[in-house]
mmCIF file of C-alpha atoms in Angstrom:
data_model
loop_
_atom_site.group_PDB
_atom_site.id
_atom_site.type_symbol
_atom_site.label_atom_id
_atom_site.label_comp_id
_atom_site.label_asym_id
_atom_site.label_seq_id
_atom_site.Cartn_x
_atom_site.Cartn_y
_atom_site.Cartn_z
ATOM 1 C CA MET A 418 -0.108 0.047 0.044
ATOM 2 C CA GLY A 419 1.419 3.297 -0.948
ATOM 3 C CA ARG A 420 1.589 6.187 1.556
ATOM 4 C CA GLY A 421 -0.340 8.636 -0.653
ATOM 5 C CA ASP A 422 -3.877 9.523 -0.471
ATOM 6 C CA GLY A 423 -4.128 10.466 -4.063
ATOM 7 C CA SER A 424 -3.533 14.159 -3.613
ATOM 8 C CA GLY A 425 -0.783 15.782 -5.658
ATOM 9 C CA ARG A 426 -1.457 13.173 -8.361
ATOM 10 C CA MET A 427 0.204 13.661 -11.742
ATOM 11 C CA VAL A 428 -0.793 11.900 -15.027
ATOM 12 C CA SER A 429 0.144 11.960 -18.666
ATOM 13 C CA PRO A 430 -2.470 12.214 -21.517
ATOM 14 C CA GLU A 431 -2.634 9.404 -24.147
ATOM 15 C CA GLY A 432 -0.290 9.849 -26.852
ATOM 16 C CA ALA A 433 2.366 11.703 -24.547
ATOM 17 C CA ASP A 434 5.940 11.509 -25.570
ATOM 18 C CA ASP A 435 7.414 8.308 -24.596
ATOM 19 C CA SER A 436 10.625 8.380 -26.424
ATOM 20 C CA GLY A 437 13.640 6.335 -24.935
ATOM 21 C CA THR A 438 11.361 4.480 -22.520
ATOM 22 C CA GLY A 439 10.679 0.849 -22.265
ATOM 23 C CA ILE A 440 10.287 -0.031 -18.603
ATOM 24 C CA LEU A 441 6.669 -0.127 -17.057
ATOM 25 C CA HIS A 442 6.004 -0.330 -13.302
ATOM 26 C CA VAL A 443 2.363 -1.329 -12.869
ATOM 27 C CA ASP A 444 0.890 -1.036 -9.351
ATOM 28 C CA MET A 445 -2.692 -2.076 -8.372
ATOM 29 C CA ASP A 446 -4.549 0.692 -6.614
ATOM 30 C CA ALA A 447 -5.415 -0.086 -2.910
ATOM 31 C CA PHE A 448 -5.324 -3.820 -3.970
ATOM 32 C CA TYR A 449 -6.714 -5.535 -0.971
ATOM 33 C CA ALA A 450 -9.654 -3.070 -0.653
ATOM 34 C CA SER A 451 -10.324 -3.002 -4.367
ATOM 35 C CA VAL A 452 -10.584 -6.708 -4.348
ATOM 36 C CA GLU A 453 -13.028 -6.742 -1.391
ATOM 37 C CA VAL A 454 -15.127 -4.130 -3.390
ATOM 38 C CA LEU A 455 -15.108 -6.414 -6.315
ATOM 39 C CA HIS A 456 -16.297 -9.400 -4.098
ATOM 40 C CA ASP A 457 -18.893 -7.091 -2.355
ATOM 41 C CA PRO A 458 -19.876 -4.067 -4.471
ATOM 42 C CA SER A 459 -21.855 -2.705 -1.643
ATOM 43 C CA LEU A 460 -18.644 -1.519 -0.225
ATOM 44 C CA ARG A 461 -17.820 0.811 -3.177
ATOM 45 C CA GLY A 462 -17.123 4.450 -2.140
ATOM 46 C CA LEU A 463 -16.938 3.610 1.601
ATOM 47 C CA PRO A 464 -13.771 4.176 3.650
ATOM 48 C CA LEU A 465 -12.391 0.564 4.130
ATOM 49 C CA ILE A 466 -9.685 -0.794 6.435
ATOM 50 C CA ILE A 467 -8.458 -4.344 5.786
ATOM 51 C CA GLY A 468 -7.543 -5.852 8.995
ATOM 52 C CA ALA A 469 -8.726 -7.913 11.791
ATOM 53 C CA PRO A 470 -11.772 -6.285 13.575
ATOM 54 C CA ASP A 471 -10.504 -6.880 17.245
ATOM 55 C CA GLY A 472 -8.527 -3.648 16.989
ATOM 56 C CA ARG A 473 -5.210 -5.521 18.050
ATOM 57 C CA SER A 474 -4.094 -6.098 14.438
ATOM 58 C CA VAL A 475 -2.514 -3.525 12.017
ATOM 59 C CA VAL A 476 -4.013 -2.155 8.750
ATOM 60 C CA SER A 477 -3.043 -4.275 5.878
ATOM 61 C CA SER A 478 -4.578 -1.798 3.350
ATOM 62 C CA ALA A 479 -7.120 0.980 3.078
ATOM 63 C CA SER A 480 -9.301 2.318 0.381
ATOM 64 C CA TYR A 481 -8.488 5.879 -0.758
ATOM 65 C CA GLU A 482 -11.516 7.087 1.198
ATOM 66 C CA ALA A 483 -9.837 5.981 4.366
ATOM 67 C CA ARG A 484 -6.421 7.084 3.408
ATOM 68 C CA ARG A 485 -7.756 10.744 3.238
ATOM 69 C CA PHE A 486 -8.356 10.566 6.921
ATOM 70 C CA GLY A 487 -4.775 9.700 7.503
ATOM 71 C CA VAL A 488 -5.243 5.845 7.655
ATOM 72 C CA ARG A 489 -1.891 3.908 6.575
ATOM 73 C CA SER A 490 -0.687 0.519 6.314
ATOM 74 C CA ALA A 491 1.086 -0.960 9.282
ATOM 75 C CA MET A 492 -1.035 1.513 11.554
ATOM 76 C CA PRO A 493 -2.931 -0.267 14.466
ATOM 77 C CA VAL A 494 -6.629 -0.801 13.526
ATOM 78 C CA SER A 495 -7.609 0.972 16.789
ATOM 79 C CA GLN A 496 -5.733 4.037 15.722
ATOM 80 C CA ALA A 497 -7.071 3.833 12.189
ATOM 81 C CA LEU A 498 -10.544 3.767 13.590
ATOM 82 C CA ARG A 499 -9.982 6.890 15.699
ATOM 83 C CA LEU A 500 -8.910 8.703 12.801
ATOM 84 C CA CYS A 501 -11.944 7.296 10.795
ATOM 85 C CA PRO A 502 -14.705 6.294 12.957
ATOM 86 C CA THR A 503 -17.063 5.651 10.071
ATOM 87 C CA ALA A 504 -14.741 3.131 8.333
ATOM 88 C CA ARG A 505 -15.713 -0.409 7.688
ATOM 89 C CA VAL A 506 -13.266 -2.977 8.954
ATOM 90 C CA VAL A 507 -13.150 -6.031 6.507
ATOM 91 C CA PRO A 508 -10.979 -9.181 7.489
ATOM 92 C CA PRO A 509 -8.316 -9.847 4.842
ATOM 93 C CA ASP A 510 -8.889 -12.849 2.529
ATOM 94 C CA PHE A 511 -5.341 -13.650 1.221
ATOM 95 C CA ARG A 512 -6.525 -16.373 -0.976
ATOM 96 C CA ARG A 513 -8.976 -14.158 -2.731
ATOM 97 C CA TYR A 514 -6.069 -11.585 -3.202
ATOM 98 C CA GLN A 515 -3.691 -14.277 -4.576
ATOM 99 C CA ALA A 516 -6.261 -15.462 -7.174
ATOM 100 C CA VAL A 517 -6.875 -11.969 -8.469
ATOM 101 C CA SER A 518 -3.164 -11.200 -8.393
ATOM 102 C CA GLN A 519 -2.641 -14.363 -10.692
ATOM 103 C CA GLN A 520 -5.398 -12.976 -13.088
ATOM 104 C CA VAL A 521 -3.386 -9.694 -13.361
ATOM 105 C CA MET A 522 0.037 -11.365 -13.666
ATOM 106 C CA THR A 523 -1.356 -13.534 -16.458
ATOM 107 C CA ILE A 524 -2.396 -10.480 -18.388
ATOM 108 C CA PHE A 525 1.137 -8.958 -17.914
ATOM 109 C CA GLU A 526 2.723 -12.038 -19.290
ATOM 110 C CA SER A 527 0.378 -12.118 -22.189
ATOM 111 C CA ILE A 528 2.018 -8.855 -23.296
ATOM 112 C CA THR A 529 5.739 -9.535 -22.475
ATOM 113 C CA PRO A 530 7.725 -12.496 -21.148
ATOM 114 C CA LEU A 531 9.846 -9.967 -19.230
ATOM 115 C CA VAL A 532 7.706 -9.548 -16.055
ATOM 116 C CA GLU A 533 9.242 -9.145 -12.658
ATOM 117 C CA PRO A 534 6.648 -9.353 -9.796
ATOM 118 C CA LEU A 535 7.743 -7.242 -6.896
ATOM 119 C CA SER A 536 4.813 -8.341 -4.737
ATOM 120 C CA ILE A 537 1.257 -9.481 -4.983
ATOM 121 C CA ASP A 538 -0.011 -6.159 -6.428
ATOM 122 C CA GLU A 539 2.918 -4.850 -8.479
ATOM 123 C CA ALA A 540 5.481 -5.734 -11.252
ATOM 124 C CA PHE A 541 7.887 -4.389 -13.536
ATOM 125 C CA LEU A 542 7.549 -5.069 -17.364
ATOM 126 C CA ASP A 543 10.193 -4.607 -20.035
ATOM 127 C CA VAL A 544 8.378 -4.022 -23.106
ATOM 128 C CA ARG A 545 11.107 -2.935 -25.399
ATOM 129 C CA GLY A 546 11.106 -6.311 -27.310
ATOM 130 C CA VAL A 547 7.319 -6.357 -28.034
ATOM 131 C CA ARG A 548 6.743 -2.899 -29.693
ATOM 132 C CA ARG A 549 6.012 -4.446 -33.179
ATOM 133 C CA LEU A 550 3.163 -6.435 -31.434
ATOM 134 C CA TRP A 551 1.604 -3.869 -29.149
ATOM 135 C CA GLY A 552 2.726 -0.370 -30.065
ATOM 136 C CA SER A 553 4.987 1.970 -27.974
ATOM 137 C CA PRO A 554 5.487 1.772 -24.265
ATOM 138 C CA GLY A 555 2.813 4.426 -23.655
ATOM 139 C CA GLU A 556 0.438 2.634 -25.901
ATOM 140 C CA ILE A 557 1.113 -0.586 -24.045
ATOM 141 C CA ALA A 558 0.479 1.090 -20.683
ATOM 142 C CA VAL A 559 -2.856 2.238 -22.006
ATOM 143 C CA LEU A 560 -3.636 -1.219 -23.099
ATOM 144 C CA LEU A 561 -2.752 -2.793 -19.715
ATOM 145 C CA ARG A 562 -4.712 -0.518 -17.751
ATOM 146 C CA ARG A 563 -7.744 -1.069 -19.899
ATOM 147 C CA ARG A 564 -7.427 -4.836 -19.882
ATOM 148 C CA VAL A 565 -7.067 -5.051 -16.068
ATOM 149 C CA ARG A 566 -10.089 -2.863 -15.640
ATOM 150 C CA ASP A 567 -12.212 -4.807 -18.147
ATOM 151 C CA GLU A 568 -11.040 -8.340 -17.596
ATOM 152 C CA VAL A 569 -10.408 -8.120 -13.722
ATOM 153 C CA GLY A 570 -12.452 -5.365 -12.532
ATOM 154 C CA ILE A 571 -9.876 -3.189 -10.557
ATOM 155 C CA THR A 572 -7.657 -0.253 -11.447
ATOM 156 C CA CYS A 573 -4.047 0.000 -11.605
ATOM 157 C CA SER A 574 -1.534 2.961 -12.030
ATOM 158 C CA VAL A 575 1.536 2.782 -14.381
ATOM 159 C CA GLY A 576 4.717 4.495 -14.573
ATOM 160 C CA VAL A 577 6.653 4.470 -17.925
ATOM 161 C CA ALA A 578 10.290 5.417 -17.994
ATOM 162 C CA ALA A 579 13.793 4.447 -19.232
ATOM 163 C CA THR A 580 14.805 2.857 -15.945
ATOM 164 C CA LYS A 581 13.067 0.851 -13.040
ATOM 165 C CA HIS A 582 13.542 3.410 -10.476
ATOM 166 C CA VAL A 583 11.917 6.238 -12.442
ATOM 167 C CA ALA A 584 9.173 4.044 -13.481
ATOM 168 C CA LYS A 585 8.384 3.209 -9.891
ATOM 169 C CA MET A 586 8.441 6.760 -8.757
ATOM 170 C CA ALA A 587 6.234 7.592 -11.684
ATOM 171 C CA SER A 588 3.497 5.043 -10.935
ATOM 172 C CA THR A 589 3.402 6.173 -7.284
ATOM 173 C CA ILE A 590 2.932 9.880 -8.314
ATOM 174 C CA SER A 591 0.172 8.840 -10.767
ATOM 175 C CA LYS A 592 -2.038 6.915 -8.243
ATOM 176 C CA PRO A 593 -4.923 6.212 -8.131
ATOM 177 C CA ASP A 594 -5.811 4.880 -11.591
ATOM 178 C CA GLY A 595 -3.351 6.998 -13.634
ATOM 179 C CA MET A 596 -0.435 6.739 -15.977
ATOM 180 C CA LEU A 597 2.703 9.026 -15.917
ATOM 181 C CA ILE A 598 5.236 8.911 -18.798
ATOM 182 C CA VAL A 599 8.866 10.101 -18.324
ATOM 183 C CA PRO A 600 10.677 10.416 -21.509
ATOM 184 C CA ALA A 601 14.302 9.583 -21.216
ATOM 185 C CA ALA A 602 15.389 13.015 -22.145
ATOM 186 C CA ARG A 603 13.360 14.596 -19.393
ATOM 187 C CA THR A 604 14.273 12.285 -16.468
ATOM 188 C CA ARG A 605 16.407 14.854 -14.682
ATOM 189 C CA GLU A 606 13.628 17.412 -14.986
ATOM 190 C CA PHE A 607 11.328 14.823 -13.555
ATOM 191 C CA LEU A 608 13.593 13.691 -10.639
ATOM 192 C CA ASP A 609 15.130 17.147 -9.477
ATOM 193 C CA PRO A 610 12.014 18.634 -7.536
ATOM 194 C CA ARG A 611 11.085 15.319 -5.834
ATOM 195 C CA PRO A 612 11.689 14.894 -2.191
ATOM 196 C CA VAL A 613 14.507 12.345 -1.312
ATOM 197 C CA SER A 614 11.910 10.489 0.689
ATOM 198 C CA ALA A 615 10.165 9.685 -2.729
ATOM 199 C CA MET A 616 13.022 7.754 -3.961
ATOM 200 C CA TRP A 617 12.730 4.002 -4.291
ATOM 201 C CA GLY A 618 14.848 2.530 -1.428
ATOM 202 C CA VAL A 619 15.314 5.485 0.756
ATOM 203 C CA GLY A 620 13.604 4.543 4.054
ATOM 204 C CA PRO A 621 12.486 7.139 6.969
ATOM 205 C CA LYS A 622 15.779 7.032 8.622
ATOM 206 C CA ALA A 623 17.953 7.620 5.433
ATOM 207 C CA ALA A 624 15.631 10.485 4.661
ATOM 208 C CA GLU A 625 15.788 12.084 7.990
ATOM 209 C CA ALA A 626 19.663 11.802 7.924
ATOM 210 C CA LEU A 627 19.654 13.513 4.558
ATOM 211 C CA GLN A 628 17.356 16.187 5.489
ATOM 212 C CA ARG A 629 19.235 17.083 8.713
ATOM 213 C CA ARG A 630 22.066 18.033 6.330
ATOM 214 C CA GLY A 631 19.832 20.219 4.093
ATOM 215 C CA ILE A 632 19.434 17.668 1.406
ATOM 216 C CA ARG A 633 15.746 17.662 0.825
ATOM 217 C CA LEU A 634 15.304 17.312 -2.971
ATOM 218 C CA VAL A 635 16.666 14.948 -5.442
ATOM 219 C CA LYS A 636 18.413 17.947 -6.950
ATOM 220 C CA ASP A 637 20.054 18.614 -3.713
ATOM 221 C CA LEU A 638 21.231 14.976 -3.583
ATOM 222 C CA ARG A 639 22.670 15.057 -7.062
ATOM 223 C CA GLU A 640 24.565 18.287 -6.440
ATOM 224 C CA SER A 641 25.948 17.453 -2.865
ATOM 225 C CA PRO A 642 29.393 16.586 -2.472
ATOM 226 C CA PRO A 643 30.086 12.897 -2.187
ATOM 227 C CA GLU A 644 31.781 13.118 1.273
ATOM 228 C CA ALA A 645 28.786 14.939 2.763
ATOM 229 C CA LEU A 646 26.454 12.007 1.501
ATOM 230 C CA GLU A 647 28.953 9.493 2.863
ATOM 231 C CA ARG A 648 28.789 11.073 6.338
ATOM 232 C CA ALA A 649 24.911 11.103 6.234
ATOM 233 C CA VAL A 650 24.301 7.431 4.925
ATOM 234 C CA GLY A 651 27.538 5.725 4.466
ATOM 235 C CA ALA A 652 29.733 5.301 1.337
ATOM 236 C CA ALA A 653 27.713 2.448 -0.423
ATOM 237 C CA LEU A 654 24.344 4.009 -0.194
ATOM 238 C CA ALA A 655 25.680 7.579 -1.055
ATOM 239 C CA SER A 656 27.318 6.304 -4.192
ATOM 240 C CA ARG A 657 24.057 4.470 -5.140
ATOM 241 C CA LEU A 658 21.727 7.361 -4.441
ATOM 242 C CA GLN A 659 23.706 9.702 -6.449
ATOM 243 C CA GLN A 660 23.518 7.536 -9.415
ATOM 244 C CA LEU A 661 19.800 7.353 -9.083
ATOM 245 C CA ALA A 662 19.464 11.061 -8.586
ATOM 246 C CA ARG A 663 21.252 11.354 -11.988
ATOM 247 C CA GLY A 664 18.833 8.903 -13.602
ATOM 248 C CA GLN A 665 21.251 6.148 -13.789
ATOM 249 C CA ASP A 666 20.026 2.691 -13.101
ATOM 250 C CA ALA A 667 21.387 -0.214 -14.849
ATOM 251 C CA ARG A 668 19.065 -2.765 -13.117
ATOM 252 C CA ALA A 669 17.315 -5.054 -15.618
ATOM 253 C CA VAL A 670 13.796 -6.560 -15.335
ATOM 254 C CA GLU A 671 14.381 -10.174 -13.621
ATOM 255 C CA THR A 672 11.819 -12.701 -14.547
ATOM 256 C CA HIS A 673 13.088 -15.040 -11.756
ATOM 257 C CA ARG A 674 13.609 -13.672 -8.297
ATOM 258 C CA ALA A 675 14.876 -15.618 -5.367
ATOM 259 C CA GLU A 676 13.008 -15.084 -2.108
ATOM 260 C CA LYS A 677 15.114 -12.801 0.165
ATOM 261 C CA SER A 678 13.627 -14.021 3.317
ATOM 262 C CA ILE A 679 10.973 -16.324 4.778
ATOM 263 C CA GLY A 680 9.253 -15.556 8.031
ATOM 264 C CA HIS A 681 6.320 -15.917 10.330
ATOM 265 C CA GLU A 682 5.029 -13.564 13.074
ATOM 266 C CA GLU A 683 2.172 -13.674 15.437
ATOM 267 C CA THR A 684 0.208 -10.979 17.140
ATOM 268 C CA PHE A 685 -1.285 -11.814 20.458
ATOM 269 C CA ASP A 686 -4.730 -11.234 21.622
ATOM 270 C CA ARG A 687 -3.339 -9.705 24.821
ATOM 271 C CA ASP A 688 0.077 -8.457 25.744
ATOM 272 C CA ILE A 689 2.253 -11.314 27.020
ATOM 273 C CA GLY A 690 4.724 -10.935 29.862
ATOM 274 C CA ASP A 691 5.431 -14.731 30.415
ATOM 275 C CA LEU A 692 8.887 -15.204 29.086
ATOM 276 C CA GLU A 693 8.413 -19.049 28.844
ATOM 277 C CA LEU A 694 5.358 -18.654 26.693
ATOM 278 C CA LEU A 695 7.119 -16.132 24.430
ATOM 279 C CA ARG A 696 10.110 -18.423 24.009
ATOM 280 C CA SER A 697 7.724 -21.243 23.233
ATOM 281 C CA GLU A 698 6.066 -19.142 20.570
ATOM 282 C CA LEU A 699 9.470 -18.354 19.047
ATOM 283 C CA LEU A 700 10.134 -22.053 18.679
ATOM 284 C CA ARG A 701 6.879 -22.739 17.100
ATOM 285 C CA LEU A 702 7.387 -20.038 14.552
ATOM 286 C CA ALA A 703 10.982 -21.272 13.872
ATOM 287 C CA ASP A 704 9.407 -24.736 13.078
ATOM 288 C CA ARG A 705 7.032 -23.028 10.564
ATOM 289 C CA VAL A 706 9.976 -21.316 8.933
ATOM 290 C CA GLY A 707 11.919 -24.438 8.744
ATOM 291 C CA VAL A 708 8.812 -26.223 7.079
ATOM 292 C CA ARG A 709 8.731 -23.498 4.341
ATOM 293 C CA LEU A 710 12.496 -23.518 3.914
ATOM 294 C CA ARG A 711 12.441 -27.266 3.291
ATOM 295 C CA SER A 712 9.518 -27.160 1.099
ATOM 296 C CA SER A 713 10.920 -24.438 -1.226
ATOM 297 C CA GLY A 714 14.474 -26.072 -1.357
ATOM 298 C CA TRP A 715 16.194 -22.938 0.564
ATOM 299 C CA GLN A 716 18.494 -22.888 3.449
ATOM 300 C CA ALA A 717 18.936 -19.798 5.721
ATOM 301 C CA GLY A 718 22.342 -18.043 6.330
ATOM 302 C CA ALA A 719 20.991 -15.763 9.078
ATOM 303 C CA VAL A 720 18.169 -15.789 11.489
ATOM 304 C CA SER A 721 16.413 -12.578 12.756
ATOM 305 C CA ILE A 722 13.616 -12.018 15.353
ATOM 306 C CA LYS A 723 11.091 -9.302 15.818
ATOM 307 C CA ILE A 724 9.516 -8.141 19.066
ATOM 308 C CA ARG A 725 6.971 -5.574 19.373
ATOM 309 C CA PHE A 726 6.204 -4.387 22.754
ATOM 310 C CA ALA A 727 2.859 -3.196 24.294
ATOM 311 C CA ASP A 728 3.749 0.504 23.421
ATOM 312 C CA PHE A 729 4.334 -0.573 19.874
ATOM 313 C CA THR A 730 8.103 -0.154 20.154
ATOM 314 C CA THR A 731 9.608 -2.687 17.798
ATOM 315 C CA LEU A 732 13.085 -4.358 18.155
ATOM 316 C CA SER A 733 14.672 -6.671 15.557
ATOM 317 C CA ARG A 734 17.921 -8.468 15.913
ATOM 318 C CA THR A 735 19.814 -10.680 13.335
ATOM 319 C CA LEU A 736 22.539 -13.370 13.766
ATOM 320 C CA SER A 737 24.446 -14.943 10.760
ATOM 321 C CA LEU A 738 24.950 -18.739 10.966
ATOM 322 C CA THR A 739 28.275 -20.447 10.618
ATOM 323 C CA GLU A 740 26.569 -22.963 8.193
ATOM 324 C CA PRO A 741 23.120 -22.380 6.357
ATOM 325 C CA THR A 742 20.355 -24.508 7.774
ATOM 326 C CA ASP A 743 16.859 -25.523 6.973
ATOM 327 C CA VAL A 744 16.176 -26.999 10.335
ATOM 328 C CA GLY A 745 13.676 -25.456 12.538
ATOM 329 C CA GLN A 746 15.303 -26.538 15.840
ATOM 330 C CA ARG A 747 18.572 -24.642 14.988
ATOM 331 C CA ILE A 748 16.576 -21.654 13.608
ATOM 332 C CA GLY A 749 14.568 -21.798 16.994
ATOM 333 C CA ASP A 750 17.721 -22.048 19.104
ATOM 334 C CA THR A 751 19.206 -19.065 17.233
ATOM 335 C CA ALA A 752 15.941 -17.169 17.879
ATOM 336 C CA LEU A 753 16.099 -18.013 21.538
ATOM 337 C CA THR A 754 19.677 -16.652 21.724
ATOM 338 C CA LEU A 755 18.763 -13.393 20.066
ATOM 339 C CA PHE A 756 15.759 -12.945 22.494
ATOM 340 C CA GLY A 757 17.931 -13.585 25.469
ATOM 341 C CA GLN A 758 20.031 -10.772 24.360
ATOM 342 C CA LEU A 759 17.322 -8.244 24.636
ATOM 343 C CA ASP A 760 17.645 -5.875 27.657
ATOM 344 C CA ARG A 761 13.790 -5.033 27.691
ATOM 345 C CA ARG A 762 11.356 -7.490 29.367
ATOM 346 C CA ASP A 763 8.138 -5.472 28.961
ATOM 347 C CA PRO A 764 5.030 -7.231 27.881
ATOM 348 C CA VAL A 765 4.934 -8.177 24.223
ATOM 349 C CA ARG A 766 2.169 -7.976 21.537
ATOM 350 C CA LEU A 767 3.938 -9.382 18.510
ATOM 351 C CA VAL A 768 6.808 -11.821 17.952
ATOM 352 C CA GLY A 769 8.304 -12.933 14.619
ATOM 353 C CA VAL A 770 11.120 -15.219 13.397
ATOM 354 C CA ARG A 771 12.588 -14.850 9.926
ATOM 355 C CA ALA A 772 15.191 -16.805 7.798
ATOM 356 C CA GLU A 773 17.420 -14.490 5.851
ATOM 357 C CA LYS A 774 20.405 -14.730 3.536
ATOM 358 C CA LEU A 775 18.692 -17.524 1.644
ATOM 359 C CA ARG A 776 20.441 -19.875 -0.746
ATOM 360 C CA GLU A 777 19.452 -22.979 -2.670
ATOM 361 C CA ALA A 778 19.859 -26.116 -0.441
ATOM 362 C CA GLY A 779 22.975 -28.072 -1.333
ATOM 363 C CA SER A 780 24.571 -25.276 -3.300
ATOM 364 C CA GLY A 781 27.620 -24.692 -1.000
ATOM 365 C CA ALA A 782 30.594 -26.755 -0.243
ATOM 366 C CA LEU A 783 29.917 -30.282 0.980
ATOM 367 C CA ALA A 784 30.782 -30.428 4.756
ATOM 368 C CA LEU A 785 32.657 -33.359 6.221
ATOM 369 C CA TRP A 786 30.357 -33.309 9.231
ATOM 370 C CA ASP A 787 26.777 -32.307 9.339
ATOM 371 C CA ASP A 788 25.681 -31.217 12.963
ATOM 372 C CA ASP A 789 22.077 -30.920 11.763
ATOM 373 C CA ALA A 790 21.722 -34.574 10.359
ATOM 374 C CA ASP A 791 19.809 -35.998 13.255
ATOM 375 C CA ARG A 792 17.560 -32.954 13.513
ATOM 376 C CA ARG A 793 16.864 -32.914 9.714
ATOM 377 C CA ARG A 794 15.983 -36.591 9.750
ATOM 378 C CA LEU A 795 13.584 -35.946 12.711
ATOM 379 C CA GLU A 796 11.993 -32.859 10.969
ATOM 380 C CA GLY A 797 11.672 -34.788 7.653
ATOM 381 C CA THR A 798 9.761 -37.308 9.678
ATOM 382 C CA LEU A 799 7.649 -34.583 10.974
ATOM 383 C CA ASP A 800 7.015 -33.147 7.438
ATOM 384 C CA ASP A 801 6.013 -36.776 6.293
ATOM 385 C CA ALA A 802 3.628 -36.979 9.309
ATOM 386 C CA ARG A 803 2.003 -33.511 8.611
ATOM 387 C CA ALA A 804 1.491 -34.467 4.950
ATOM 388 C CA ARG A 805 -0.387 -37.586 6.293
ATOM 389 C CA PHE A 806 -2.330 -36.233 9.181
ATOM 390 C CA GLY A 807 -2.538 -32.579 8.105
ATOM 391 C CA VAL A 808 -0.824 -29.336 9.160
ATOM 392 C CA GLY A 809 -1.594 -28.579 12.822
ATOM 393 C CA MET A 810 -2.531 -32.108 13.648
ATOM 394 C CA VAL A 811 1.324 -32.787 14.407
ATOM 395 C CA THR A 812 3.333 -30.958 16.846
ATOM 396 C CA ARG A 813 6.246 -31.138 19.200
ATOM 397 C CA ALA A 814 5.927 -32.012 22.804
ATOM 398 C CA ARG A 815 7.634 -29.035 23.803
ATOM 399 C CA HIS A 816 4.568 -26.911 22.455
ATOM 400 C CA ILE A 817 1.914 -28.777 24.266
ATOM 401 C CA GLY A 818 0.426 -26.803 27.154
ATOM 402 C CA ARG A 819 2.576 -23.825 26.589
ATOM 403 C CA GLY A 820 0.097 -21.621 24.687
ATOM 404 C CA ASP A 821 -1.449 -21.463 21.307
ATOM 405 C CA GLY A 822 0.493 -18.463 20.339
ATOM 406 C CA ARG A 823 -2.403 -16.178 21.008
ATOM 407 C CA GLY A 824 -1.979 -15.462 24.699
ATOM 408 C CA ALA A 825 -4.264 -18.226 26.171
ATOM 409 C CA PRO A 826 -2.789 -21.419 27.599
ATOM 410 C CA GLN A 827 -3.621 -24.472 25.467
ATOM 411 C CA ARG A 828 -4.465 -27.616 27.220
ATOM 412 C CA PRO A 829 -5.196 -30.919 25.585
ATOM 413 C CA ASN A 830 -8.692 -32.345 26.272
ATOM 414 C CA SER A 831 -10.307 -35.608 25.710
ATOM 415 C CA GLY A 832 -12.789 -34.381 23.094
ATOM 416 C CA ALA A 833 -12.500 -34.906 19.409
ATOM 417 C CA GLU A 834 -11.697 -31.252 18.959
ATOM 418 C CA GLY A 835 -8.961 -31.386 21.316
ATOM 419 C CA ASN A 836 -6.942 -34.357 19.560
ATOM 420 C CA GLN A 837 -3.749 -32.903 18.262
ATOM 421 C CA GLY A 838 -2.681 -36.016 16.411
ATOM 422 C CA PRO A 839 0.881 -37.470 16.822
ATOM 423 C CA VAL A 840 3.286 -35.765 19.160
ATOM 424 C CA VAL A 841 7.025 -35.802 18.595
ATOM 425 C CA GLU A 842 9.653 -35.247 21.252
#
């Protein structure tokens, strides 16, 4: 979900100059909310918040009607409702979103094979090789917007430029339901007046560091002495940002993208101060991460945890592994080590575990000794059992009675609903 509410929108007319372009960034408008309206047309025109209705969750998406009240993604639902009391809260349906996303991506791939999905609702397209089939990049952008609207029933915004960075900035500025073309010769003219915070990849901390030194616009960044930028954001980022500020971006559209990380997190129904319960939840999430790693053929080179406290302060910690792994128990042990290093012991509302620095399983050097061999055999047995009895019907004994991950103790009972299936020590 973009940060904008549609104010300050800029669009190009059909037939605008698209010389020197060939990269499109297509972004669905308020995607989750748009899909909910598609599913239930009575919601059209209403301020919508996509999130759990209990108020403990965060906003996954919001319609533009809600954004105009200041509602943003990752905001607590309770805060969003204070800003927009008339908003309708709709629980997310990710299967529905995935199905609609697949429809959209199929349209993209019918235009060009060079499609790089960035997420469920946006993608880059390289259309330079299909001009004879479909016309100029601007004409292709018009065609894509019309097909998405007519065949799927939702709207999208498209940026057309010579580079990925400028195309993404252009699509954001044209939202909602717009198209902005930046011909190659006018790239610097487009970039110079934009705030540095609008650049793709510049987060709030980097933007703040730049602004403290008077670097507020892309033009300021382009004209700043390299040493001043290095003091603000470090040498590597400084060099990269100055290249982007000049309109230089050699990144190609990648049709096959490796996952950068795999993770799971849980928001509790009530704040949790029980350290044993929190440790148990970290282990449970680590097991889930291990299952996903093994099923997708990846191994983790690092493990990170995310802890959000009752006051919404969020801490993250990461530890690189001596050897990559797909074993949930080792991921869990690392997560517990990171958790033990935290100084703060206040009640917690969210915990998360994430595998990072992913690589294909078996792609590294063959080790003479595998410390995870026994654990890997055990977890392979667990995977087989889950496939046979169903996910959730097989668990480790260490998870029994320690909580269901939502703040309430979980105790087995003798009824059919309490039967958890096989238990593995």
